[in-house]
Coordinates of C-alpha atoms and ligand atoms in Angstrom, one line a residue:
M1 CA 266.2 -69.7 -129.6
L2 CA 262.9 -69.4 -130.9
F3 CA 262.7 -65.5 -130.5
V4 CA 265.8 -65.6 -132.3
L5 CA 264.9 -67.2 -135.1
F6 CA 261.9 -65.0 -135.8
L7 CA 263.6 -61.8 -135.0
L8 CA 265.4 -63.7 -138.3
I9 CA 262.4 -63.5 -140.1
F10 CA 260.7 -61.5 -139.7
Q11 CA 264.5 -59.0 -140.6
S12 CA 264.2 -60.9 -143.7
C13 CA 260.8 -60.1 -144.9
Y14 CA 260.6 -56.7 -143.1
S15 CA 262.6 -55.7 -145.8
L16 CA 259.8 -56.9 -149.0
I17 CA 257.0 -56.1 -147.5
D18 CA 258.4 -51.9 -148.4
K19 CA 255.5 -50.2 -146.4
N20 CA 252.2 -52.5 -147.0
N21 CA 253.2 -56.0 -146.6
E22 CA 251.6 -56.8 -150.3
Q23 CA 254.6 -57.2 -151.5
C24 CA 255.3 -60.1 -149.6
T25 CA 253.9 -63.6 -151.2
K26 CA 252.5 -66.4 -149.8
D27 CA 255.2 -69.0 -149.0
S28 CA 257.4 -67.0 -147.5
C29 CA 255.1 -63.9 -145.5
S30 CA 252.6 -65.9 -144.5
S31 CA 253.4 -66.5 -140.7
L32 CA 253.7 -62.6 -140.7
T33 CA 250.3 -61.2 -141.2
S34 CA 248.6 -63.2 -139.6
T35 CA 244.9 -63.4 -137.3
Y36 CA 245.1 -64.5 -134.2
Y37 CA 242.3 -64.2 -132.2
F38 CA 242.7 -63.4 -128.0
L39 CA 239.3 -64.0 -126.1
Y40 CA 238.7 -64.1 -122.0
D41 CA 236.9 -64.6 -119.0
V42 CA 236.3 -63.4 -116.2
N43 CA 235.2 -64.8 -112.2
H44 CA 231.6 -65.6 -113.1
G45 CA 231.2 -64.8 -109.7
E46 CA 231.6 -60.0 -110.5
G47 CA 228.6 -58.5 -111.7
F48 CA 228.4 -55.9 -115.2
N49 CA 230.1 -52.3 -114.0
L50 CA 233.5 -55.5 -113.0
R51 CA 233.4 -56.5 -115.8
R52 CA 233.6 -53.5 -117.6
D53 CA 236.5 -52.3 -116.6
V54 CA 238.1 -55.8 -117.1
Y55 CA 237.1 -55.1 -121.1
I56 CA 239.9 -52.2 -120.6
R57 CA 242.3 -53.5 -118.8
I58 CA 242.0 -56.0 -122.4
A59 CA 241.3 -53.4 -124.5
N60 CA 244.7 -52.2 -123.1
L61 CA 246.7 -55.2 -123.5
I62 CA 244.9 -55.2 -127.4
H63 CA 246.7 -53.1 -128.1
T64 CA 250.2 -53.1 -126.6
L65 CA 250.1 -56.1 -128.7
R66 CA 249.1 -54.6 -131.8
E67 CA 251.7 -51.8 -131.2
R68 CA 254.1 -54.4 -130.6
T69 CA 253.6 -56.4 -133.8
S70 CA 251.5 -54.1 -136.9
L71 CA 253.8 -56.1 -138.8
E72 CA 253.4 -59.2 -138.0
S73 CA 250.3 -60.0 -137.2
N74 CA 246.8 -59.0 -136.1
W75 CA 244.5 -59.5 -133.1
I76 CA 241.2 -59.4 -132.8
L77 CA 239.6 -59.4 -129.6
V78 CA 236.8 -61.9 -129.6
L79 CA 234.3 -60.5 -127.3
P80 CA 233.1 -62.6 -124.6
P81 CA 229.0 -63.1 -124.4
W82 CA 227.5 -61.5 -121.0
G83 CA 225.9 -63.8 -118.2
P84 CA 224.3 -65.0 -116.0
L85 CA 225.0 -62.9 -114.3
Y86 CA 224.3 -62.5 -109.9
H87 CA 222.4 -59.8 -110.1
W88 CA 220.8 -59.9 -113.3
F89 CA 217.5 -61.8 -112.2
T90 CA 214.2 -60.1 -113.9
Y91 CA 212.0 -63.8 -114.0
N92 CA 212.0 -64.9 -118.1
L93 CA 213.8 -62.6 -119.7
P94 CA 216.8 -64.4 -121.6
R95 CA 220.3 -64.6 -119.4
S96 CA 222.8 -66.0 -121.5
Q97 CA 224.8 -66.0 -124.5
L98 CA 224.1 -61.9 -124.4
K99 CA 226.0 -60.9 -127.4
W100 CA 227.6 -57.0 -126.7
S101 CA 225.3 -55.3 -128.8
N102 CA 222.7 -55.8 -126.4
F103 CA 224.2 -52.9 -125.0
F104 CA 227.8 -51.1 -126.5
D105 CA 227.8 -49.2 -129.5
I106 CA 230.3 -52.1 -132.0
T107 CA 231.5 -49.5 -134.0
S108 CA 232.3 -47.2 -131.3
L109 CA 234.8 -50.3 -129.4
S110 CA 235.9 -51.0 -133.3
R111 CA 237.7 -47.2 -133.4
F112 CA 240.4 -48.8 -130.1
I113 CA 241.0 -52.1 -131.2
P114 CA 239.6 -54.4 -132.8
V115 CA 236.8 -56.6 -131.8
I116 CA 234.0 -59.9 -133.1
E117 CA 231.5 -60.8 -131.0
F118 CA 231.3 -64.9 -129.9
E119 CA 229.2 -65.7 -132.2
D120 CA 231.6 -64.1 -135.3
F121 CA 233.7 -66.3 -133.8
L122 CA 232.1 -69.0 -133.9
H123 CA 231.8 -68.1 -137.6
L124 CA 235.5 -68.7 -138.4
S125 CA 235.0 -72.2 -138.3
T126 CA 234.1 -73.7 -141.4
S127 CA 232.7 -76.4 -139.6
T128 CA 229.0 -75.9 -137.3
S129 CA 229.7 -78.3 -135.0
M130 CA 232.9 -77.1 -133.1
I131 CA 236.1 -75.2 -133.0
T132 CA 239.4 -75.0 -131.0
I133 CA 241.4 -73.5 -129.2
P134 CA 244.6 -74.1 -129.7
Y135 CA 245.6 -72.8 -125.6
V136 CA 243.3 -71.9 -122.6
Y137 CA 245.7 -70.4 -119.3
T138 CA 243.3 -69.9 -116.3
L139 CA 244.0 -66.8 -114.3
Q140 CA 245.4 -67.4 -111.0
H141 CA 247.5 -66.0 -107.9
F142 CA 250.2 -67.4 -106.8
S143 CA 249.1 -69.4 -103.9
E144 CA 251.9 -68.3 -101.8
G145 CA 250.8 -65.1 -102.1
W146 CA 252.3 -61.6 -103.3
G147 CA 255.8 -62.0 -100.8
E148 CA 258.1 -59.2 -100.2
H149 CA 258.3 -55.9 -102.8
F150 CA 256.2 -56.0 -106.0
E151 CA 257.6 -58.1 -108.7
E152 CA 255.9 -59.3 -111.9
K153 CA 255.8 -62.4 -112.3
L154 CA 254.3 -65.2 -114.3
E155 CA 254.3 -69.2 -114.2
I156 CA 252.8 -72.0 -115.6
R157 CA 251.4 -73.6 -112.2
K158 CA 249.0 -76.2 -110.5
C159 CA 245.9 -75.4 -110.7
N160 CA 244.6 -74.3 -107.4
E161 CA 241.3 -74.7 -107.2
E162 CA 239.9 -77.4 -108.9
A163 CA 240.8 -76.9 -112.4
M164 CA 237.4 -75.5 -114.8
Y165 CA 238.3 -77.0 -117.8
K166 CA 238.4 -80.8 -117.8
K167 CA 240.7 -83.8 -120.4
R168 CA 238.4 -86.2 -122.3
N169 CA 239.2 -88.6 -123.6
D170 CA 239.4 -87.4 -127.1
N171 CA 242.6 -85.1 -125.3
Y172 CA 240.6 -81.4 -125.3
Y173 CA 240.1 -79.8 -123.0
Y174 CA 236.4 -78.9 -121.7
G175 CA 234.4 -76.2 -120.2
W176 CA 232.2 -73.1 -120.0
F177 CA 232.7 -71.6 -122.7
F178 CA 230.3 -68.5 -122.3
G179 CA 227.6 -71.2 -122.6
Y180 CA 228.5 -72.9 -126.0
E181 CA 229.9 -76.5 -124.0
D182 CA 229.1 -78.0 -127.2
R183 CA 230.6 -75.7 -129.9
V184 CA 234.5 -75.0 -128.6
R185 CA 237.4 -77.4 -126.8
A186 CA 240.6 -76.1 -126.8
K187 CA 244.5 -77.9 -127.0
Q188 CA 245.4 -77.3 -124.3
F189 CA 244.9 -76.2 -121.1
Q190 CA 247.1 -75.7 -118.7
C191 CA 247.1 -72.2 -114.4
L192 CA 249.0 -69.3 -115.4
S193 CA 249.9 -68.1 -111.9
A194 CA 250.4 -64.2 -112.3
Q195 CA 250.7 -60.9 -110.6
G196 CA 251.4 -57.2 -112.1
F197 CA 250.0 -55.9 -114.8
I198 CA 248.0 -56.8 -118.4
T199 CA 250.7 -55.9 -120.1
I200 CA 253.1 -58.7 -118.6
L201 CA 251.2 -61.4 -121.2
V202 CA 251.9 -59.1 -124.4
D203 CA 256.0 -60.9 -123.8
Y204 CA 254.5 -64.6 -123.3
L205 CA 252.1 -63.9 -125.8
L206 CA 255.0 -63.2 -127.9
K207 CA 257.6 -65.8 -126.6
N208 CA 256.2 -68.8 -125.5
I209 CA 253.7 -69.0 -127.3
T210 CA 254.6 -71.5 -131.0
W211 CA 252.1 -71.6 -133.3
L212 CA 252.1 -75.5 -134.6
Q213 CA 249.9 -76.3 -136.9
D214 CA 248.1 -79.1 -136.0
T215 CA 246.7 -80.6 -139.4
D216 CA 245.1 -83.5 -137.8
D217 CA 242.6 -80.7 -136.4
K218 CA 240.6 -79.1 -138.6
Y219 CA 238.8 -77.3 -136.4
L220 CA 242.0 -75.1 -135.3
I221 CA 241.4 -70.9 -135.0
K222 CA 244.6 -69.1 -134.4
S223 CA 243.6 -68.1 -131.0
I224 CA 244.7 -68.0 -127.1
M225 CA 241.5 -67.6 -124.2
F226 CA 242.6 -66.8 -120.7
D227 CA 240.0 -67.2 -118.1
R228 CA 240.0 -65.0 -114.4
A229 CA 241.9 -62.0 -117.0
E230 CA 240.3 -60.1 -113.8
T231 CA 243.8 -61.4 -112.6
L232 CA 245.8 -58.8 -113.9
L233 CA 246.0 -55.1 -113.4
H234 CA 245.6 -51.7 -115.8
V235 CA 248.4 -51.2 -117.0
D236 CA 247.7 -47.6 -116.3
Y237 CA 244.9 -47.2 -114.4
G238 CA 243.0 -43.3 -115.1
G239 CA 245.8 -42.6 -117.6
Y240 CA 244.8 -41.2 -121.7
N241 CA 245.1 -45.6 -122.9
Y242 CA 242.3 -46.1 -120.0
W243 CA 239.8 -43.4 -120.8
R244 CA 241.0 -44.2 -124.4
A245 CA 239.2 -48.2 -124.0
R246 CA 236.7 -46.3 -121.4
R247 CA 235.7 -43.8 -123.6
S248 CA 235.3 -46.1 -127.0
M249 CA 233.0 -47.5 -124.8
R250 CA 229.5 -46.0 -126.5
Y251 CA 226.7 -47.2 -125.2
A252 CA 223.7 -48.8 -127.5
T253 CA 222.0 -46.4 -129.7
R254 CA 218.7 -48.2 -128.8
L255 CA 219.9 -47.2 -125.1
I256 CA 220.8 -43.6 -125.3
D257 CA 217.6 -43.1 -126.9
L258 CA 215.7 -44.6 -124.4
G259 CA 217.1 -42.6 -121.4
N260 CA 217.0 -39.2 -123.9
R261 CA 213.3 -40.0 -123.7
F262 CA 212.8 -40.1 -121.0
R263 CA 215.3 -37.0 -119.4
A264 CA 213.3 -35.2 -121.9
D265 CA 209.8 -36.9 -120.6
Y266 CA 210.4 -36.1 -117.5
L267 CA 213.3 -34.6 -116.4
N268 CA 212.8 -31.1 -119.2
S269 CA 216.6 -32.6 -119.6
T270 CA 218.1 -32.0 -123.1
D271 CA 221.4 -31.7 -124.3
V272 CA 221.3 -28.7 -126.4
H273 CA 220.0 -27.2 -122.3
D274 CA 222.6 -29.6 -120.6
R275 CA 225.6 -28.4 -122.9
T276 CA 225.5 -32.9 -123.4
I277 CA 226.4 -32.4 -127.7
L278 CA 227.5 -36.1 -127.8
I279 CA 229.9 -36.8 -130.9
D280 CA 228.9 -40.1 -132.8
D281 CA 232.5 -40.2 -133.1
W282 CA 234.2 -40.2 -129.7
T283 CA 238.1 -40.0 -131.3
K284 CA 237.1 -36.4 -131.8
M285 CA 235.2 -35.5 -128.5
K286 CA 236.8 -33.4 -126.4
R287 CA 235.2 -31.9 -123.5
H288 CA 236.3 -29.5 -120.5
H289 CA 235.5 -29.2 -117.2
G290 CA 232.7 -27.3 -116.5
Q291 CA 230.9 -26.6 -120.3
A292 CA 228.5 -29.6 -119.3
I293 CA 225.7 -28.4 -117.1
G294 CA 223.1 -31.4 -117.0
G295 CA 219.3 -31.1 -116.4
P296 CA 217.6 -29.2 -114.0
Y297 CA 217.5 -32.4 -111.5
L298 CA 219.4 -34.6 -108.9
G299 CA 221.0 -37.7 -109.8
I300 CA 221.0 -40.3 -107.5
H301 CA 222.4 -44.0 -107.6
L302 CA 220.7 -45.7 -104.0
R303 CA 222.6 -49.1 -104.4
R304 CA 220.9 -51.2 -102.4
L305 CA 220.2 -55.2 -101.7
D306 CA 223.4 -56.7 -101.4
Y307 CA 225.0 -53.2 -100.1
V308 CA 223.4 -52.7 -97.2
K309 CA 224.8 -55.4 -95.7
A310 CA 228.0 -55.5 -97.4
R311 CA 229.2 -51.8 -96.7
P312 CA 227.1 -51.3 -93.4
G313 CA 229.0 -48.3 -92.3
H314 CA 228.6 -45.9 -95.9
V315 CA 224.8 -47.4 -96.9
P316 CA 222.5 -44.5 -95.2
S317 CA 218.4 -45.9 -94.5
L318 CA 216.5 -45.0 -96.8
E319 CA 215.8 -42.4 -94.1
H320 CA 219.6 -40.5 -93.8
A321 CA 218.9 -40.9 -97.8
A322 CA 216.2 -38.6 -97.8
R323 CA 217.2 -35.9 -95.2
Q324 CA 220.3 -36.4 -98.1
I325 CA 218.7 -35.2 -101.7
C326 CA 216.5 -32.4 -99.3
Y327 CA 219.7 -30.4 -98.3
H328 CA 221.0 -30.8 -102.1
L329 CA 218.0 -29.5 -103.2
N330 CA 218.3 -27.2 -101.2
R331 CA 221.1 -26.2 -102.0
L332 CA 221.3 -26.7 -105.6
N333 CA 217.9 -25.1 -105.9
L334 CA 216.5 -28.1 -107.3
S335 CA 213.4 -29.3 -107.7
L336 CA 213.3 -32.8 -109.4
V337 CA 215.7 -36.1 -108.2
F338 CA 215.9 -39.4 -110.6
I339 CA 217.3 -42.4 -108.9
A340 CA 218.8 -45.2 -110.3
T341 CA 218.5 -48.6 -108.1
D342 CA 218.9 -52.0 -107.9
T343 CA 215.8 -51.0 -104.9
D344 CA 212.4 -51.9 -105.5
E345 CA 209.7 -49.8 -106.2
N346 CA 208.3 -49.9 -101.9
E347 CA 211.5 -48.9 -101.3
I348 CA 212.0 -45.5 -102.8
N349 CA 208.1 -45.4 -101.5
I350 CA 209.4 -45.0 -98.0
L351 CA 211.8 -43.1 -99.4
R352 CA 209.4 -40.9 -100.5
Q353 CA 207.9 -40.5 -97.4
H354 CA 210.6 -40.0 -95.5
A355 CA 211.9 -36.7 -98.0
Y356 CA 207.8 -35.1 -98.2
Q357 CA 208.2 -35.1 -93.8
I358 CA 211.8 -33.1 -94.0
C359 CA 211.4 -30.9 -96.4
K360 CA 207.8 -31.4 -98.2
I361 CA 209.4 -32.2 -101.9
S362 CA 206.2 -34.3 -103.5
I363 CA 206.1 -37.6 -104.2
N364 CA 206.2 -37.4 -107.8
Q365 CA 209.2 -34.9 -108.2
I366 CA 211.2 -38.1 -107.6
Y367 CA 211.9 -40.5 -110.6
T368 CA 213.1 -43.4 -110.4
Y369 CA 213.3 -45.6 -114.7
R370 CA 211.0 -49.2 -114.9
P371 CA 210.5 -49.7 -118.0
N372 CA 207.3 -52.0 -119.3
E373 CA 207.9 -55.4 -119.8
T374 CA 207.7 -55.1 -123.8
I375 CA 210.5 -52.7 -123.3
L376 CA 212.6 -54.9 -121.0
E377 CA 212.9 -58.0 -122.9
K378 CA 214.6 -56.0 -125.2
I379 CA 216.7 -54.1 -122.9
L380 CA 217.9 -56.8 -120.8
D381 CA 218.1 -56.3 -117.4
G382 CA 221.6 -54.4 -118.3
G383 CA 220.3 -52.4 -121.0
K384 CA 218.4 -51.2 -117.9
A385 CA 221.0 -50.5 -115.7
I386 CA 222.4 -48.5 -118.5
V387 CA 219.5 -46.4 -119.6
D388 CA 219.4 -45.8 -115.3
Q389 CA 223.7 -44.5 -115.6
W390 CA 222.9 -42.6 -118.1
I391 CA 219.9 -40.8 -116.7
C392 CA 222.4 -40.4 -114.1
A393 CA 225.0 -39.1 -115.8
H394 CA 223.6 -36.2 -117.7
A395 CA 222.1 -34.9 -114.3
R396 CA 223.4 -31.2 -112.8
Y397 CA 224.2 -32.7 -110.0
F398 CA 224.5 -36.1 -109.4
I399 CA 225.5 -38.0 -106.2
G400 CA 226.7 -42.3 -105.8
S401 CA 227.0 -45.0 -103.6
Y402 CA 230.7 -46.1 -101.6
E403 CA 233.0 -46.8 -104.0
S404 CA 230.4 -49.0 -105.9
T405 CA 231.2 -49.7 -109.1
F406 CA 227.9 -48.7 -110.7
S407 CA 229.0 -45.0 -109.8
F408 CA 232.6 -45.7 -110.9
R409 CA 231.1 -45.9 -114.7
I410 CA 228.9 -42.6 -114.1
Q411 CA 231.4 -40.6 -112.5
E412 CA 233.7 -41.5 -115.6
D413 CA 230.7 -40.9 -118.1
R414 CA 230.2 -37.9 -116.6
E415 CA 234.4 -36.6 -117.4
I416 CA 233.5 -37.5 -120.7
F417 CA 230.7 -34.9 -120.7
G418 CA 233.5 -32.2 -119.5
F419 CA 231.3 -31.8 -116.2
E420 CA 232.6 -29.8 -113.4
K421 CA 234.2 -32.5 -111.0
D422 CA 232.6 -31.7 -107.7
T423 CA 229.7 -32.3 -108.5
T424 CA 230.4 -35.4 -110.3
F425 CA 232.9 -37.1 -107.9
N426 CA 230.0 -37.8 -104.5
R427 CA 228.2 -39.8 -102.4
L428 CA 226.1 -41.1 -100.3
C429 CA 227.0 -41.1 -96.9
G430 CA 226.1 -43.5 -94.1
D431 CA 223.7 -43.0 -90.7
N432 CA 226.5 -42.0 -89.1
E433 CA 229.1 -40.1 -91.3
G434 CA 226.4 -36.9 -91.8
I435 CA 225.8 -35.4 -94.7
S436 CA 229.0 -34.5 -96.5
C437 CA 231.5 -37.6 -95.6
E438 CA 234.6 -37.5 -97.6
K439 CA 234.2 -37.9 -101.3
S440 CA 234.9 -40.3 -103.8
T441 CA 238.4 -40.1 -105.6
I442 CA 238.3 -38.4 -108.2
W443 CA 239.7 -40.0 -111.5
S444 CA 240.5 -37.0 -114.1
I445 CA 239.5 -37.4 -117.8
V446 CA 243.1 -37.8 -119.9
Y447 CA 242.7 -36.8 -123.6
Ligands
GTP1 N1 218.6 -50.8 -112.4 C1 219.7 -51.2 -112.2 N2 220.5 -52.3 -111.8 C2 221.5 -52.2 -110.6 C3 221.5 -50.4 -109.7 N3 222.5 -50.7 -109.0 C4 223.0 -51.7 -109.3 N4 222.5 -52.5 -110.1 C5 222.6 -54.1 -110.7 O1 223.3 -54.7 -110.1 C6 224.8 -54.7 -110.5 C7 225.5 -53.7 -109.1 O2 227.0 -54.8 -109.3 P1 227.6 -54.4 -110.0 O3 227.7 -53.9 -111.3 O4 229.5 -55.1 -109.9 O5 228.2 -52.7 -109.6 P2 228.7 -52.7 -108.0 O6 227.4 -52.1 -107.2 O7 230.0 -51.9 -107.4 O8 228.5 -54.2 -107.1 P3 229.9 -54.6 -106.9 O9 230.3 -55.7 -108.1 O10 229.2 -56.2 -106.2 O11 230.4 -54.2 -106.0 C8 224.7 -54.1 -111.5 O12 225.9 -54.1 -112.7 C9 222.9 -54.0 -112.0 O13 222.9 -55.2 -112.4 C10 220.8 -49.4 -109.7 O14 220.8 -48.1 -110.1 N5 219.7 -49.5 -111.5
NAG2 C1 258.7 -68.1 -121.1 O1 259.8 -69.1 -121.9 C2 260.6 -68.5 -120.9 C3 262.3 -68.7 -122.1 O2 262.1 -70.5 -122.5 C4 261.3 -69.2 -119.6 O3 262.3 -68.7 -119.1 C5 259.8 -68.8 -119.1 O4 259.8 -69.6 -117.9 C6 257.9 -69.1 -119.0 N1 257.5 -68.5 -119.4 C7 256.7 -69.2 -119.1 C8 255.7 -68.6 -118.0 O5 256.4 -70.1 -119.1
NAG3 C1 212.2 -26.6 -119.0 O1 214.5 -26.3 -119.0 C2 214.2 -24.8 -119.8 C3 214.9 -25.1 -120.5 O2 216.1 -24.3 -119.8 C4 213.1 -23.6 -119.0 O3 213.6 -22.3 -119.4 C5 212.0 -24.3 -118.4 O4 211.0 -23.1 -118.1 C6 212.3 -25.2 -118.5 N1 210.4 -26.4 -118.0 C7 210.1 -26.2 -116.7 C8 208.1 -27.0 -116.7 O5 210.5 -26.3 -116.4
NAG4 C1 216.3 -21.1 -107.1 O1 214.9 -21.8 -108.7 C2 213.6 -21.1 -107.9 C3 212.9 -21.5 -109.8 O2 212.5 -22.9 -110.4 C4 213.7 -19.3 -109.4 O3 212.9 -18.5 -109.1 C5 214.8 -18.7 -107.9 O4 215.2 -17.3 -108.5 C6 216.2 -19.6 -107.7 N1 217.2 -19.1 -106.8 C7 218.4 -18.7 -106.7 C8 218.9 -18.2 -105.3 O5 218.7 -19.0 -107.8
NAG5 C1 205.7 -49.7 -122.8 O1 206.5 -48.8 -123.1 C2 206.9 -47.5 -124.2 C3 207.7 -46.6 -123.4 O2 207.0 -45.9 -123.0 C4 205.5 -47.8 -124.9 O3 205.3 -46.9 -126.0 C5 204.9 -48.9 -124.2 O4 203.1 -48.6 -125.3 C6 204.6 -49.7 -123.4 N1 203.5 -51.1 -123.7 C7 202.8 -51.4 -122.8 C8 202.3 -53.4 -123.4 O5 201.8 -50.8 -122.2

């Protein structure tokens, strides 16, 4: 019924619109040109690289939503501040309320969908004290499970777990909101059981949400937030718009500069020789496999810490990792190694010693990126992770860690540069898997 009414208004105004909507008078068309803000959050235990994957899902949702409603509304994504993240533990660094511009290039993101930082969202309110989001939902799985066959469904249900947003005496809901507990609240909160692709939310947003003007609340901004956004699936994993969203996730310039400087200083790696020249506007960059050759070094992502226990069969001992490094250096006639890793220099030194014993590669041919305190304070743990990824993405040959989302992001960057696939989709093998175990799954770029 509401939707029919909406269609009627839409049609009557559409005739007035005449290509652009400037001819709408404020009264007759104001509802058709509204700006809406979409917010989301992810389960707090998830790491940096899975969160980047969730961004791609959400960006595609916004993209679809904008295609479906281009005449009557303008949907804008509010970027969820980073942190605190379980893996970002360097003592004394700021750990939360981190802007996306620390790590990513906002102009590039905006070439796929319009985005704003959360701080800019806060400034939309004329009040400096409070902002009200009309609807907040926590997505959750259906408590009875997936059932016999795959079916997309959505239903308001009782919260499976204790609700993360609590109603106070003033009838508003309060919660974490990226550490801005005192600045943000919700008018309504519910749990939404959800199963299927992320775009299932498009119909819900268009049909089930009525944007009542709450004249009592002067802090209200037309916005909606979905927490636990990782609950829903990619709409087209590995497809055209997956890759467009991924290509839009260019890194912040200062991180790229740091990575490039390290490549030039220690690895004899520059874009002209490596054939990895970046075009500023990603929409104009299209490479085919084999165009990029990369710098004269082997890139390794050696995931340690919790992985050693979590993936026992597939994570090599330091000795077996060294054996594999020697094998590939020899095979590829390379003499330099770059290792991205979450472990400390002590473990890498053990690995260096093993490599020396196995293939006489000297200690100073194996590099890691260890920024000093001054740099680390600027780029934070997340920036260091990106510089590590950037350097691996430019290696002549890359070997990742089994099923690590950190490695997946490097593989995607290499697809964007146009490396030969067999230099990219490789992984370190566990001690009982030999030296040439099953490769990682190939997800080729699509233009
Ligand atoms: N600098 C740096 N950090 C790393 C490296 N490997 C892992 N990390 C850190 O540890 C985190 C790993 O968690 P994720 O990003 O979720 O990636 P993952 O390896 O798939 O691990 P899980 O998601 O926990 O299964 C990264 O975000 C980094 O903060 C590395 O090679 N270099
Ligand atoms: C959305 O609205 C339709 C029509 O009123 C209703 O049948 C459906 O249950 C609603 N969906 C949810 C998730 O509330
Ligand atoms: C560095 O790379 C260039 C171009 O690939 C090559 O000509 C040069 O010999 C290399 N220098 C070293 C020290 O390996
Ligand atoms: C291996 O590299 C060295 C120097 O880097 C070079 O002299 C030699 O010809 C290369 N061998 C092969 C088989 O490419
Ligand atoms: C930290 O490293 C940067 C770049 O390598 C360098 O310019 C700077 O002088 C170093 N700072 C300190 C305090 O060592």
